Structure formats: structure tokens, C-alpha cells
Amino acid sequence: MMRLFAILALAVSTLAASQAAAQSRVVVPNFWDQRIRLDRPEPGPPRIVRFLTDDDYPPLHFSAPDGTLTGFSVELARAACEKLGWTCTVQARRFDTLLDSLTEGRGDVLAAALNLTPQLRSRFAASHLYFRSTARLITTRGNARADLDPRTLQGKRIAVVGGTAHQAFLERLLPFVQRRETGTLAGAIAALRSGEAEFVFADGVALSLLLAGTGGGELAFTGSPFLESRYFGEGVGFLTRKDDLALKRGLDYALQSLWDDGSYARLYLRFFPVSPF
């Protein structure tokens, strides 16, 4: 299934270049305080910076049909290296081995969608955030609204995958909705299409891929993104070992510079023609 999503994500990113009008309506998140300016770090000794990632989580990091690594996190890492004049490599490893690989020195930076937690921060140094996981509601296009007061959801039937943070969020913070718990996201989408549910509540990235695909035309986001870190994580940054703070400072400078010169937005539009924000 994820391989199919990878092919879909690549196709969508190719189409995005010819959809300037649609892109102008995409919400590009801004994680930078423009009142804070970072100085360019002094170049250290020559080195090859090894980025580690996973190849099965589009559109942030995945293998293209020709086998090359790409995705928003991957291309942002490459852009940061170019900005800083670094020589870099990007290597794919199994997602469940990434943290140990960084700890054991088999790479220098993680460029993967690992949501920051207090536990991760205790083990690693994290760059400034460059992405956050959102939770979103989708519904049929005719039922979608830009502004949605959660109180208007009282009694509404919302499909959600059971045993997830999204299910826990609804149970705790929106107890007045009627949950329709399913085993998979595909099951939740089927419930919406059949009329058993009026909305689906799920991961914004997964839903944005669905909406960007050929089968998502009759559905749309409704309301604003949910960003509660207790349920959906603090966000995503590049991770380094704590003893490599010069590397972290360089990445922080590069990320802000990429935002300032528009490179961040261009990459975001390339991989998120339908934004999860």
C-alpha cells in the first residue's frame, strides 16, 4: 500500500508544477519567528554529512519509481547542504533502525518524520521544526466549510481508526460526536462514502495524499487543522547527536535561510499540492 502511495505522491508532485493557480491556494506553514535572526555558522573542518532516512513514507521520504530517494524531508536536507556548502549523502534505512543508527554513528543527521517527544529530546539534539503532523477532518465536497466550529459537530457521525491518537482525541475532547471506529483508514473512507459517517478524522498527511489523488475529487478538508502536541506530536526537525551541536546550529541557519529565500515554500508546494494545513 505504501508503495502505491509513493507512486501517487511522485505523480502528484509532477503535476503540481503545472497547477500554479491551485498552488496559490495551498497553505504553506511558517515555523519561523522573523524577529529572530541567526548568524551564519563558521565552517568547520571538511567532512561528509551523512543523512539517514526511510524510503516508505510519502510525501516526506520515499523511493521514486526509478529507485532514487526523494520527498519533502529528503529534498529539504539536500537544499540545506547546498545552502551551507556541505558535501552530503542521503541513505535509506528501515524506519525502526534509524535512531540506533544515529546513536551508533552510522549517520550524522536523521531526516525522517519522527515527531519530537521529551524522550527523543533527552537522547538527541533537534533542529528547528520544519514540519508538524496535523489531524484533519474530511467530508464530502458539498458539506465542506472553511470555518468549522467544533460545537457544530455535536451528534455528527465521525469515522476514525480505532486505537489511534485520533480516536483518543475524539473520545477525550469531542465526546459529543458519534464515533464510527474502523480498523483501517480505507474503512473510514468507505464509511464516509457510503453515508454511514459524515466525516473522517485522521492524519492530515495521509488525507492530503488521498485528496490529491484521482479518487479524492469528491472529498475535501473541512475546518482547520488540529495541532494538539499531546496527541499529534510536537513536530518534526532534523535530529543529530547531542555532541554535534555545530551541525545542529548549521541546520537551524539553513532552514531559516531556506524559508527566507522561498526555497522552503517551493519544495512544500512540490510535495504538498494539497496541504495538510
PDB file of C-alpha atoms in Angstrom:
ATOM      1  CA  MET A   1       0.000   0.000   0.000  1.00  0.00           C
ATOM      2  CA  MET A   2       2.748   2.471   0.893  1.00  0.00           C
ATOM      3  CA  ARG A   3       4.466   1.752  -2.420  1.00  0.00           C
ATOM      4  CA  LEU A   4       1.268   2.717  -4.200  1.00  0.00           C
ATOM      5  CA  PHE A   5       1.202   5.917  -2.181  1.00  0.00           C
ATOM      6  CA  ALA A   6       4.823   6.569  -3.219  1.00  0.00           C
ATOM      7  CA  ILE A   7       3.929   6.332  -6.904  1.00  0.00           C
ATOM      8  CA  LEU A   8       0.885   8.533  -6.298  1.00  0.00           C
ATOM      9  CA  ALA A   9       2.968  11.114  -4.439  1.00  0.00           C
ATOM     10  CA  LEU A  10       5.503  11.300  -7.250  1.00  0.00           C
ATOM     11  CA  ALA A  11       2.766  11.731  -9.844  1.00  0.00           C
ATOM     12  CA  VAL A  12       1.147  14.448  -7.783  1.00  0.00           C
ATOM     13  CA  SER A  13       4.442  16.308  -7.332  1.00  0.00           C
ATOM     14  CA  THR A  14       4.987  16.245 -11.106  1.00  0.00           C
ATOM     15  CA  LEU A  15       1.514  17.599 -11.779  1.00  0.00           C
ATOM     16  CA  ALA A  16       1.965  20.322  -9.190  1.00  0.00           C
ATOM     17  CA  ALA A  17       4.403  22.258 -11.366  1.00  0.00           C
ATOM     18  CA  SER A  18       1.661  22.892 -13.944  1.00  0.00           C
ATOM     19  CA  GLN A  19      -1.010  23.848 -11.421  1.00  0.00           C
ATOM     20  CA  ALA A  20       0.051  27.377 -10.460  1.00  0.00           C
ATOM     21  CA  ALA A  21      -3.473  28.534  -9.751  1.00  0.00           C
ATOM     22  CA  ALA A  22      -4.131  25.634  -7.384  1.00  0.00           C
ATOM     23  CA  GLN A  23      -0.772  26.100  -5.694  1.00  0.00           C
ATOM     24  CA  SER A  24      -1.559  29.719  -4.869  1.00  0.00           C
ATOM     25  CA  ARG A  25      -4.296  28.456  -2.546  1.00  0.00           C
ATOM     26  CA  VAL A  26      -2.099  25.939  -0.718  1.00  0.00           C
ATOM     27  CA  VAL A  27      -1.389  26.871   2.892  1.00  0.00           C
ATOM     28  CA  VAL A  28       2.387  26.833   3.426  1.00  0.00           C
ATOM     29  CA  PRO A  29       3.149  26.597   7.168  1.00  0.00           C
ATOM     30  CA  ASN A  30       5.597  29.075   8.706  1.00  0.00           C
ATOM     31  CA  PHE A  31       7.548  27.808  11.714  1.00  0.00           C
ATOM     32  CA  TRP A  32       9.993  30.738  11.903  1.00  0.00           C
ATOM     33  CA  ASP A  33       9.855  33.885  14.033  1.00  0.00           C
ATOM     34  CA  GLN A  34      11.127  36.626  11.752  1.00  0.00           C
ATOM     35  CA  ARG A  35      12.216  38.679  14.771  1.00  0.00           C
ATOM     36  CA  ILE A  36      14.927  36.089  15.469  1.00  0.00           C
ATOM     37  CA  ARG A  37      17.836  36.171  13.062  1.00  0.00           C
ATOM     38  CA  LEU A  38      20.592  33.567  13.100  1.00  0.00           C
ATOM     39  CA  ASP A  39      24.200  34.236  12.139  1.00  0.00           C
ATOM     40  CA  ARG A  40      25.776  32.035   9.510  1.00  0.00           C
ATOM     41  CA  PRO A  41      27.885  29.455  11.361  1.00  0.00           C
ATOM     42  CA  GLU A  42      31.624  29.322  10.867  1.00  0.00           C
ATOM     43  CA  PRO A  43      32.636  26.472   8.547  1.00  0.00           C
ATOM     44  CA  GLY A  44      34.140  23.571  10.435  1.00  0.00           C
ATOM     45  CA  PRO A  45      36.648  21.027   9.234  1.00  0.00           C
ATOM     46  CA  PRO A  46      35.785  19.447   5.869  1.00  0.00           C
ATOM     47  CA  ARG A  47      33.504  16.461   6.294  1.00  0.00           C
ATOM     48  CA  ILE A  48      30.805  14.464   4.542  1.00  0.00           C
ATOM     49  CA  VAL A  49      27.495  14.825   6.399  1.00  0.00           C
ATOM     50  CA  ARG A  50      25.505  11.603   6.273  1.00  0.00           C
ATOM     51  CA  PHE A  51      21.728  11.974   6.392  1.00  0.00           C
ATOM     52  CA  LEU A  52      19.639   8.916   7.245  1.00  0.00           C
ATOM     53  CA  THR A  53      16.000   8.475   6.290  1.00  0.00           C
ATOM     54  CA  ASP A  54      13.343   5.893   5.481  1.00  0.00           C
ATOM     55  CA  ASP A  55      12.090   5.193   1.948  1.00  0.00           C
ATOM     56  CA  ASP A  56       8.439   4.379   2.619  1.00  0.00           C
ATOM     57  CA  TYR A  57       6.622   7.456   3.957  1.00  0.00           C
ATOM     58  CA  PRO A  58       5.426   9.694   1.133  1.00  0.00           C
ATOM     59  CA  PRO A  59       5.469  12.543   0.599  1.00  0.00           C
ATOM     60  CA  LEU A  60       8.157  13.220   3.238  1.00  0.00           C
ATOM     61  CA  HIS A  61      10.592  10.448   2.311  1.00  0.00           C
ATOM     62  CA  PHE A  62      10.139   7.676  -0.221  1.00  0.00           C
ATOM     63  CA  SER A  63      11.712   5.877  -3.172  1.00  0.00           C
ATOM     64  CA  ALA A  64      10.699   7.147  -6.583  1.00  0.00           C
ATOM     65  CA  PRO A  65       9.865   4.567  -9.262  1.00  0.00           C
ATOM     66  CA  ASP A  66      13.467   4.782 -10.521  1.00  0.00           C
ATOM     67  CA  GLY A  67      14.745   3.932  -7.026  1.00  0.00           C
ATOM     68  CA  THR A  68      16.081   7.372  -6.105  1.00  0.00           C
ATOM     69  CA  LEU A  69      15.352   8.776  -2.654  1.00  0.00           C
ATOM     70  CA  THR A  70      13.150  11.851  -2.624  1.00  0.00           C
ATOM     71  CA  GLY A  71      10.430  13.516  -0.604  1.00  0.00           C
ATOM     72  CA  PHE A  72       9.998  16.766   1.282  1.00  0.00           C
ATOM     73  CA  SER A  73      12.401  15.905   4.127  1.00  0.00           C
ATOM     74  CA  VAL A  74      14.997  14.496   1.728  1.00  0.00           C
ATOM     75  CA  GLU A  75      14.968  17.459  -0.647  1.00  0.00           C
ATOM     76  CA  LEU A  76      14.966  19.900   2.266  1.00  0.00           C
ATOM     77  CA  ALA A  77      18.093  18.158   3.600  1.00  0.00           C
ATOM     78  CA  ARG A  78      19.756  18.466   0.196  1.00  0.00           C
ATOM     79  CA  ALA A  79      18.792  22.135  -0.043  1.00  0.00           C
ATOM     80  CA  ALA A  80      20.246  22.759   3.433  1.00  0.00           C
ATOM     81  CA  CYS A  81      23.524  21.131   2.364  1.00  0.00           C
ATOM     82  CA  GLU A  82      23.669  23.307  -0.746  1.00  0.00           C
ATOM     83  CA  LYS A  83      22.921  26.426   1.302  1.00  0.00           C
ATOM     84  CA  LEU A  84      25.786  25.640   3.679  1.00  0.00           C
ATOM     85  CA  GLY A  85      28.223  24.354   1.061  1.00  0.00           C
ATOM     86  CA  TRP A  86      28.311  20.931   2.696  1.00  0.00           C
ATOM     87  CA  THR A  87      29.055  17.652   0.954  1.00  0.00           C
ATOM     88  CA  CYS A  88      26.215  15.307   1.964  1.00  0.00           C
ATOM     89  CA  THR A  89      24.873  11.844   1.340  1.00  0.00           C
ATOM     90  CA  VAL A  90      21.340  10.575   1.980  1.00  0.00           C
ATOM     91  CA  GLN A  91      20.963   6.898   2.860  1.00  0.00           C
ATOM     92  CA  ALA A  92      17.797   4.864   3.385  1.00  0.00           C
ATOM     93  CA  ARG A  93      17.421   2.528   6.357  1.00  0.00           C
ATOM     94  CA  ARG A  94      14.474   0.736   7.927  1.00  0.00           C
ATOM     95  CA  PHE A  95      12.446   3.182   9.962  1.00  0.00           C
ATOM     96  CA  ASP A  96      12.753   1.123  13.140  1.00  0.00           C
ATOM     97  CA  THR A  97      16.568   1.205  12.924  1.00  0.00           C
ATOM     98  CA  LEU A  98      17.036   4.947  12.393  1.00  0.00           C
ATOM     99  CA  LEU A  99      17.501   6.036  16.000  1.00  0.00           C
ATOM    100  CA  ASP A 100      20.006   3.294  16.795  1.00  0.00           C
ATOM    101  CA  SER A 101      21.890   4.041  13.568  1.00  0.00           C
ATOM    102  CA  LEU A 102      22.312   7.676  14.607  1.00  0.00           C
ATOM    103  CA  THR A 103      23.303   6.743  18.155  1.00  0.00           C
ATOM    104  CA  GLU A 104      25.915   4.287  16.902  1.00  0.00           C
ATOM    105  CA  GLY A 105      27.448   6.751  14.451  1.00  0.00           C
ATOM    106  CA  ARG A 106      26.306   5.131  11.212  1.00  0.00           C
ATOM    107  CA  GLY A 107      24.943   8.542  10.171  1.00  0.00           C
ATOM    108  CA  ASP A 108      25.064  12.157  11.327  1.00  0.00           C
ATOM    109  CA  VAL A 109      21.516  13.504  10.839  1.00  0.00           C
ATOM    110  CA  LEU A 110      18.064  11.925  10.747  1.00  0.00           C
ATOM    111  CA  ALA A 111      15.818  13.390   8.062  1.00  0.00           C
ATOM    112  CA  ALA A 112      12.685  11.404   8.809  1.00  0.00           C
ATOM    113  CA  ALA A 113       9.172  12.063  10.070  1.00  0.00           C
ATOM    114  CA  LEU A 114       9.888  11.384  13.736  1.00  0.00           C
ATOM    115  CA  ASN A 115       7.618  13.504  15.893  1.00  0.00           C
ATOM    116  CA  LEU A 116       9.609  15.104  18.687  1.00  0.00           C
ATOM    117  CA  THR A 117       8.842  13.975  22.216  1.00  0.00           C
ATOM    118  CA  PRO A 118      10.518  14.654  25.580  1.00  0.00           C
ATOM    119  CA  GLN A 119      12.095  11.204  25.296  1.00  0.00           C
ATOM    120  CA  LEU A 120      13.628  11.983  21.891  1.00  0.00           C
ATOM    121  CA  ARG A 121      14.873  15.368  23.105  1.00  0.00           C
ATOM    122  CA  SER A 122      16.581  13.663  26.046  1.00  0.00           C
ATOM    123  CA  ARG A 123      18.572  11.468  23.634  1.00  0.00           C
ATOM    124  CA  PHE A 124      19.221  13.767  20.670  1.00  0.00           C
ATOM    125  CA  ALA A 125      19.595  17.392  19.624  1.00  0.00           C
ATOM    126  CA  ALA A 126      16.818  18.625  17.350  1.00  0.00           C
ATOM    127  CA  SER A 127      16.925  21.394  14.788  1.00  0.00           C
ATOM    128  CA  HIS A 128      14.200  23.959  14.490  1.00  0.00           C
ATOM    129  CA  LEU A 129      10.894  22.409  13.422  1.00  0.00           C
ATOM    130  CA  TYR A 130      10.301  22.209   9.691  1.00  0.00           C
ATOM    131  CA  PHE A 131       7.026  20.241   9.749  1.00  0.00           C
ATOM    132  CA  ARG A 132       4.185  19.293  12.061  1.00  0.00           C
ATOM    133  CA  SER A 133       1.746  16.421  11.917  1.00  0.00           C
ATOM    134  CA  THR A 134      -1.792  17.677  11.721  1.00  0.00           C
ATOM    135  CA  ALA A 135      -5.084  15.918  12.272  1.00  0.00           C
ATOM    136  CA  ARG A 136      -7.859  16.862   9.855  1.00  0.00           C
ATOM    137  CA  LEU A 137     -11.494  16.278   9.142  1.00  0.00           C
ATOM    138  CA  ILE A 138     -12.628  15.472   5.630  1.00  0.00           C
ATOM    139  CA  THR A 139     -16.160  15.254   4.322  1.00  0.00           C
ATOM    140  CA  THR A 140     -17.970  15.314   1.002  1.00  0.00           C
ATOM    141  CA  ARG A 141     -17.117  18.391  -1.032  1.00  0.00           C
ATOM    142  CA  GLY A 142     -20.620  19.866  -0.774  1.00  0.00           C
ATOM    143  CA  ASN A 143     -20.522  19.583   3.019  1.00  0.00           C
ATOM    144  CA  ALA A 144     -17.067  21.183   3.464  1.00  0.00           C
ATOM    145  CA  ARG A 145     -16.643  24.541   5.180  1.00  0.00           C
ATOM    146  CA  ALA A 146     -13.528  26.673   5.618  1.00  0.00           C
ATOM    147  CA  ASP A 147     -14.587  27.665   9.129  1.00  0.00           C
ATOM    148  CA  LEU A 148     -15.982  24.944  11.341  1.00  0.00           C
ATOM    149  CA  ASP A 149     -16.867  25.425  14.989  1.00  0.00           C
ATOM    150  CA  PRO A 150     -16.281  22.058  16.686  1.00  0.00           C
ATOM    151  CA  ARG A 151     -19.521  22.598  18.616  1.00  0.00           C
ATOM    152  CA  THR A 152     -21.436  22.182  15.368  1.00  0.00           C
ATOM    153  CA  LEU A 153     -20.182  18.585  15.266  1.00  0.00           C
ATOM    154  CA  GLN A 154     -22.402  17.560  18.167  1.00  0.00           C
ATOM    155  CA  GLY A 155     -24.156  14.341  17.252  1.00  0.00           C
ATOM    156  CA  LYS A 156     -22.351  14.059  13.914  1.00  0.00           C
ATOM    157  CA  ARG A 157     -21.090  10.664  12.787  1.00  0.00           C
ATOM    158  CA  ILE A 158     -17.305  10.713  12.505  1.00  0.00           C
ATOM    159  CA  ALA A 159     -15.332   7.719  11.241  1.00  0.00           C
ATOM    160  CA  VAL A 160     -11.934   7.211  12.890  1.00  0.00           C
ATOM    161  CA  VAL A 161      -9.416   4.385  13.041  1.00  0.00           C
ATOM    162  CA  GLY A 162      -9.692   2.687  16.427  1.00  0.00           C
ATOM    163  CA  GLY A 163      -6.728   2.563  18.771  1.00  0.00           C
ATOM    164  CA  THR A 164      -5.096   5.706  17.314  1.00  0.00           C
ATOM    165  CA  ALA A 165      -4.309   9.133  18.748  1.00  0.00           C
ATOM    166  CA  HIS A 166      -7.165  10.437  16.603  1.00  0.00           C
ATOM    167  CA  GLN A 167      -9.636   8.093  18.269  1.00  0.00           C
ATOM    168  CA  ALA A 168      -8.310   9.112  21.716  1.00  0.00           C
ATOM    169  CA  PHE A 169      -8.605  12.795  20.794  1.00  0.00           C
ATOM    170  CA  LEU A 170     -12.258  12.420  19.781  1.00  0.00           C
ATOM    171  CA  GLU A 171     -13.057  10.365  22.860  1.00  0.00           C
ATOM    172  CA  ARG A 172     -11.474  12.854  25.249  1.00  0.00           C
ATOM    173  CA  LEU A 173     -12.033  16.270  23.644  1.00  0.00           C
ATOM    174  CA  LEU A 174     -15.041  15.787  21.371  1.00  0.00           C
ATOM    175  CA  PRO A 175     -17.134  13.276  23.363  1.00  0.00           C
ATOM    176  CA  PHE A 176     -20.338  14.717  21.924  1.00  0.00           C
ATOM    177  CA  VAL A 177     -19.759  13.241  18.442  1.00  0.00           C
ATOM    178  CA  GLN A 178     -20.843   9.779  17.342  1.00  0.00           C
ATOM    179  CA  ARG A 179     -17.662   7.830  16.661  1.00  0.00           C
ATOM    180  CA  ARG A 180     -17.675   5.187  13.980  1.00  0.00           C
ATOM    181  CA  GLU A 181     -14.482   3.237  14.705  1.00  0.00           C
ATOM    182  CA  THR A 182     -12.895   1.254  11.884  1.00  0.00           C
ATOM    183  CA  GLY A 183      -9.847  -0.955  11.579  1.00  0.00           C
ATOM    184  CA  THR A 184      -8.176   0.990   8.771  1.00  0.00           C
ATOM    185  CA  LEU A 185      -8.214   4.408   7.130  1.00  0.00           C
ATOM    186  CA  ALA A 186      -9.635   2.776   3.999  1.00  0.00           C
ATOM    187  CA  GLY A 187     -12.514   1.509   6.132  1.00  0.00           C
ATOM    188  CA  ALA A 188     -13.134   5.013   7.485  1.00  0.00           C
ATOM    189  CA  ILE A 189     -13.165   6.458   3.955  1.00  0.00           C
ATOM    190  CA  ALA A 190     -15.592   3.737   2.869  1.00  0.00           C
ATOM    191  CA  ALA A 191     -17.883   4.655   5.767  1.00  0.00           C
ATOM    192  CA  LEU A 192     -17.888   8.282   4.605  1.00  0.00           C
ATOM    193  CA  ARG A 193     -18.605   7.374   1.009  1.00  0.00           C
ATOM    194  CA  SER A 194     -21.420   5.024   1.973  1.00  0.00           C
ATOM    195  CA  GLY A 195     -23.097   7.626   4.191  1.00  0.00           C
ATOM    196  CA  GLU A 196     -22.520   5.642   7.375  1.00  0.00           C
ATOM    197  CA  ALA A 197     -20.307   8.538   8.521  1.00  0.00           C
ATOM    198  CA  GLU A 198     -20.500  12.251   7.762  1.00  0.00           C
ATOM    199  CA  PHE A 199     -16.814  12.960   8.391  1.00  0.00           C
ATOM    200  CA  VAL A 200     -13.465  11.169   8.675  1.00  0.00           C
ATOM    201  CA  PHE A 201     -10.923  12.265  11.301  1.00  0.00           C
ATOM    202  CA  ALA A 202      -7.355  11.138  10.595  1.00  0.00           C
ATOM    203  CA  ASP A 203      -3.749  12.060   9.881  1.00  0.00           C
ATOM    204  CA  GLY A 204      -3.533  15.162   7.701  1.00  0.00           C
ATOM    205  CA  VAL A 205      -0.691  13.853   5.535  1.00  0.00           C
ATOM    206  CA  ALA A 206      -2.498  10.618   4.681  1.00  0.00           C
ATOM    207  CA  LEU A 207      -5.670  12.564   3.907  1.00  0.00           C
ATOM    208  CA  SER A 208      -3.828  15.115   1.764  1.00  0.00           C
ATOM    209  CA  LEU A 209      -2.461  12.256  -0.375  1.00  0.00           C
ATOM    210  CA  LEU A 210      -5.975  10.910  -0.752  1.00  0.00           C
ATOM    211  CA  LEU A 211      -7.382  14.287  -1.788  1.00  0.00           C
ATOM    212  CA  ALA A 212      -4.547  14.858  -4.278  1.00  0.00           C
ATOM    213  CA  GLY A 213      -5.221  11.533  -5.985  1.00  0.00           C
ATOM    214  CA  THR A 214      -7.693  10.819  -8.748  1.00  0.00           C
ATOM    215  CA  GLY A 215     -10.088   9.116  -6.323  1.00  0.00           C
ATOM    216  CA  GLY A 216     -10.366  12.018  -3.903  1.00  0.00           C
ATOM    217  CA  GLY A 217     -12.110  14.590  -6.044  1.00  0.00           C
ATOM    218  CA  GLU A 218     -15.491  14.287  -4.332  1.00  0.00           C
ATOM    219  CA  LEU A 219     -13.983  14.810  -0.849  1.00  0.00           C
ATOM    220  CA  ALA A 220     -12.452  17.872   0.829  1.00  0.00           C
ATOM    221  CA  PHE A 221     -10.930  19.103   4.066  1.00  0.00           C
ATOM    222  CA  THR A 222     -13.328  20.913   6.348  1.00  0.00           C
ATOM    223  CA  GLY A 223     -12.415  23.262   9.172  1.00  0.00           C
ATOM    224  CA  SER A 224      -8.900  23.950  10.437  1.00  0.00           C
ATOM    225  CA  PRO A 225      -6.050  21.583  11.315  1.00  0.00           C
ATOM    226  CA  PHE A 226      -5.800  20.163  14.832  1.00  0.00           C
ATOM    227  CA  LEU A 227      -2.277  20.539  16.246  1.00  0.00           C
ATOM    228  CA  GLU A 228      -2.511  19.432  19.879  1.00  0.00           C
ATOM    229  CA  SER A 229       1.002  18.186  20.640  1.00  0.00           C
ATOM    230  CA  ARG A 230      -0.199  15.847  23.404  1.00  0.00           C
ATOM    231  CA  TYR A 231      -1.930  13.745  20.766  1.00  0.00           C
ATOM    232  CA  PHE A 232      -0.190  14.554  17.477  1.00  0.00           C
ATOM    233  CA  GLY A 233       3.387  15.360  18.493  1.00  0.00           C
ATOM    234  CA  GLU A 234       5.486  18.486  18.814  1.00  0.00           C
ATOM    235  CA  GLY A 235       6.607  18.445  15.199  1.00  0.00           C
ATOM    236  CA  VAL A 236       9.472  17.246  13.024  1.00  0.00           C
ATOM    237  CA  GLY A 237      13.044  18.537  12.889  1.00  0.00           C
ATOM    238  CA  PHE A 238      16.407  17.136  11.865  1.00  0.00           C
ATOM    239  CA  LEU A 239      17.945  15.055  14.662  1.00  0.00           C
ATOM    240  CA  THR A 240      21.659  14.979  15.497  1.00  0.00           C
ATOM    241  CA  ARG A 241      23.678  13.538  18.322  1.00  0.00           C
ATOM    242  CA  LYS A 242      23.940  15.851  21.307  1.00  0.00           C
ATOM    243  CA  ASP A 243      27.700  16.108  20.951  1.00  0.00           C
ATOM    244  CA  ASP A 244      27.350  17.550  17.419  1.00  0.00           C
ATOM    245  CA  LEU A 245      25.854  20.945  18.240  1.00  0.00           C
ATOM    246  CA  ALA A 246      27.749  22.687  15.438  1.00  0.00           C
ATOM    247  CA  LEU A 247      25.827  20.510  12.995  1.00  0.00           C
ATOM    248  CA  LYS A 248      22.525  21.458  14.642  1.00  0.00           C
ATOM    249  CA  ARG A 249      23.390  25.178  14.515  1.00  0.00           C
ATOM    250  CA  GLY A 250      24.207  24.899  10.831  1.00  0.00           C
ATOM    251  CA  LEU A 251      20.904  23.180  10.120  1.00  0.00           C
ATOM    252  CA  ASP A 252      18.972  25.833  12.055  1.00  0.00           C
ATOM    253  CA  TYR A 253      20.612  28.573   9.998  1.00  0.00           C
ATOM    254  CA  ALA A 254      19.986  26.726   6.738  1.00  0.00           C
ATOM    255  CA  LEU A 255      16.314  26.096   7.496  1.00  0.00           C
ATOM    256  CA  GLN A 256      15.630  29.739   8.272  1.00  0.00           C
ATOM    257  CA  SER A 257      17.554  30.812   5.165  1.00  0.00           C
ATOM    258  CA  LEU A 258      15.546  28.394   3.010  1.00  0.00           C
ATOM    259  CA  TRP A 259      12.351  29.920   4.394  1.00  0.00           C
ATOM    260  CA  ASP A 260      13.615  33.463   3.774  1.00  0.00           C
ATOM    261  CA  ASP A 261      14.596  32.888   0.135  1.00  0.00           C
ATOM    262  CA  GLY A 262      11.415  30.996  -0.770  1.00  0.00           C
ATOM    263  CA  SER A 263      13.055  27.592  -1.221  1.00  0.00           C
ATOM    264  CA  TYR A 264      11.051  26.044   1.613  1.00  0.00           C
ATOM    265  CA  ALA A 265       7.761  27.143   0.043  1.00  0.00           C
ATOM    266  CA  ARG A 266       8.768  25.861  -3.392  1.00  0.00           C
ATOM    267  CA  LEU A 267       9.637  22.438  -2.004  1.00  0.00           C
ATOM    268  CA  TYR A 268       6.472  22.355   0.074  1.00  0.00           C
ATOM    269  CA  LEU A 269       4.298  23.099  -2.959  1.00  0.00           C
ATOM    270  CA  ARG A 270       6.125  20.412  -4.920  1.00  0.00           C
ATOM    271  CA  PHE A 271       5.275  17.675  -2.440  1.00  0.00           C
ATOM    272  CA  PHE A 272       2.027  19.010  -0.940  1.00  0.00           C
ATOM    273  CA  PRO A 273      -0.223  20.252  -3.762  1.00  0.00           C
ATOM    274  CA  VAL A 274      -2.996  19.613  -1.218  1.00  0.00           C
ATOM    275  CA  SER A 275      -1.665  20.909   2.092  1.00  0.00           C
ATOM    276  CA  PRO A 276      -2.439  19.112   5.360  1.00  0.00           C
ATOM    277  CA  PHE A 277      -2.574  22.578   6.985  1.00  0.00           C
TER     278      PHE A 277
END
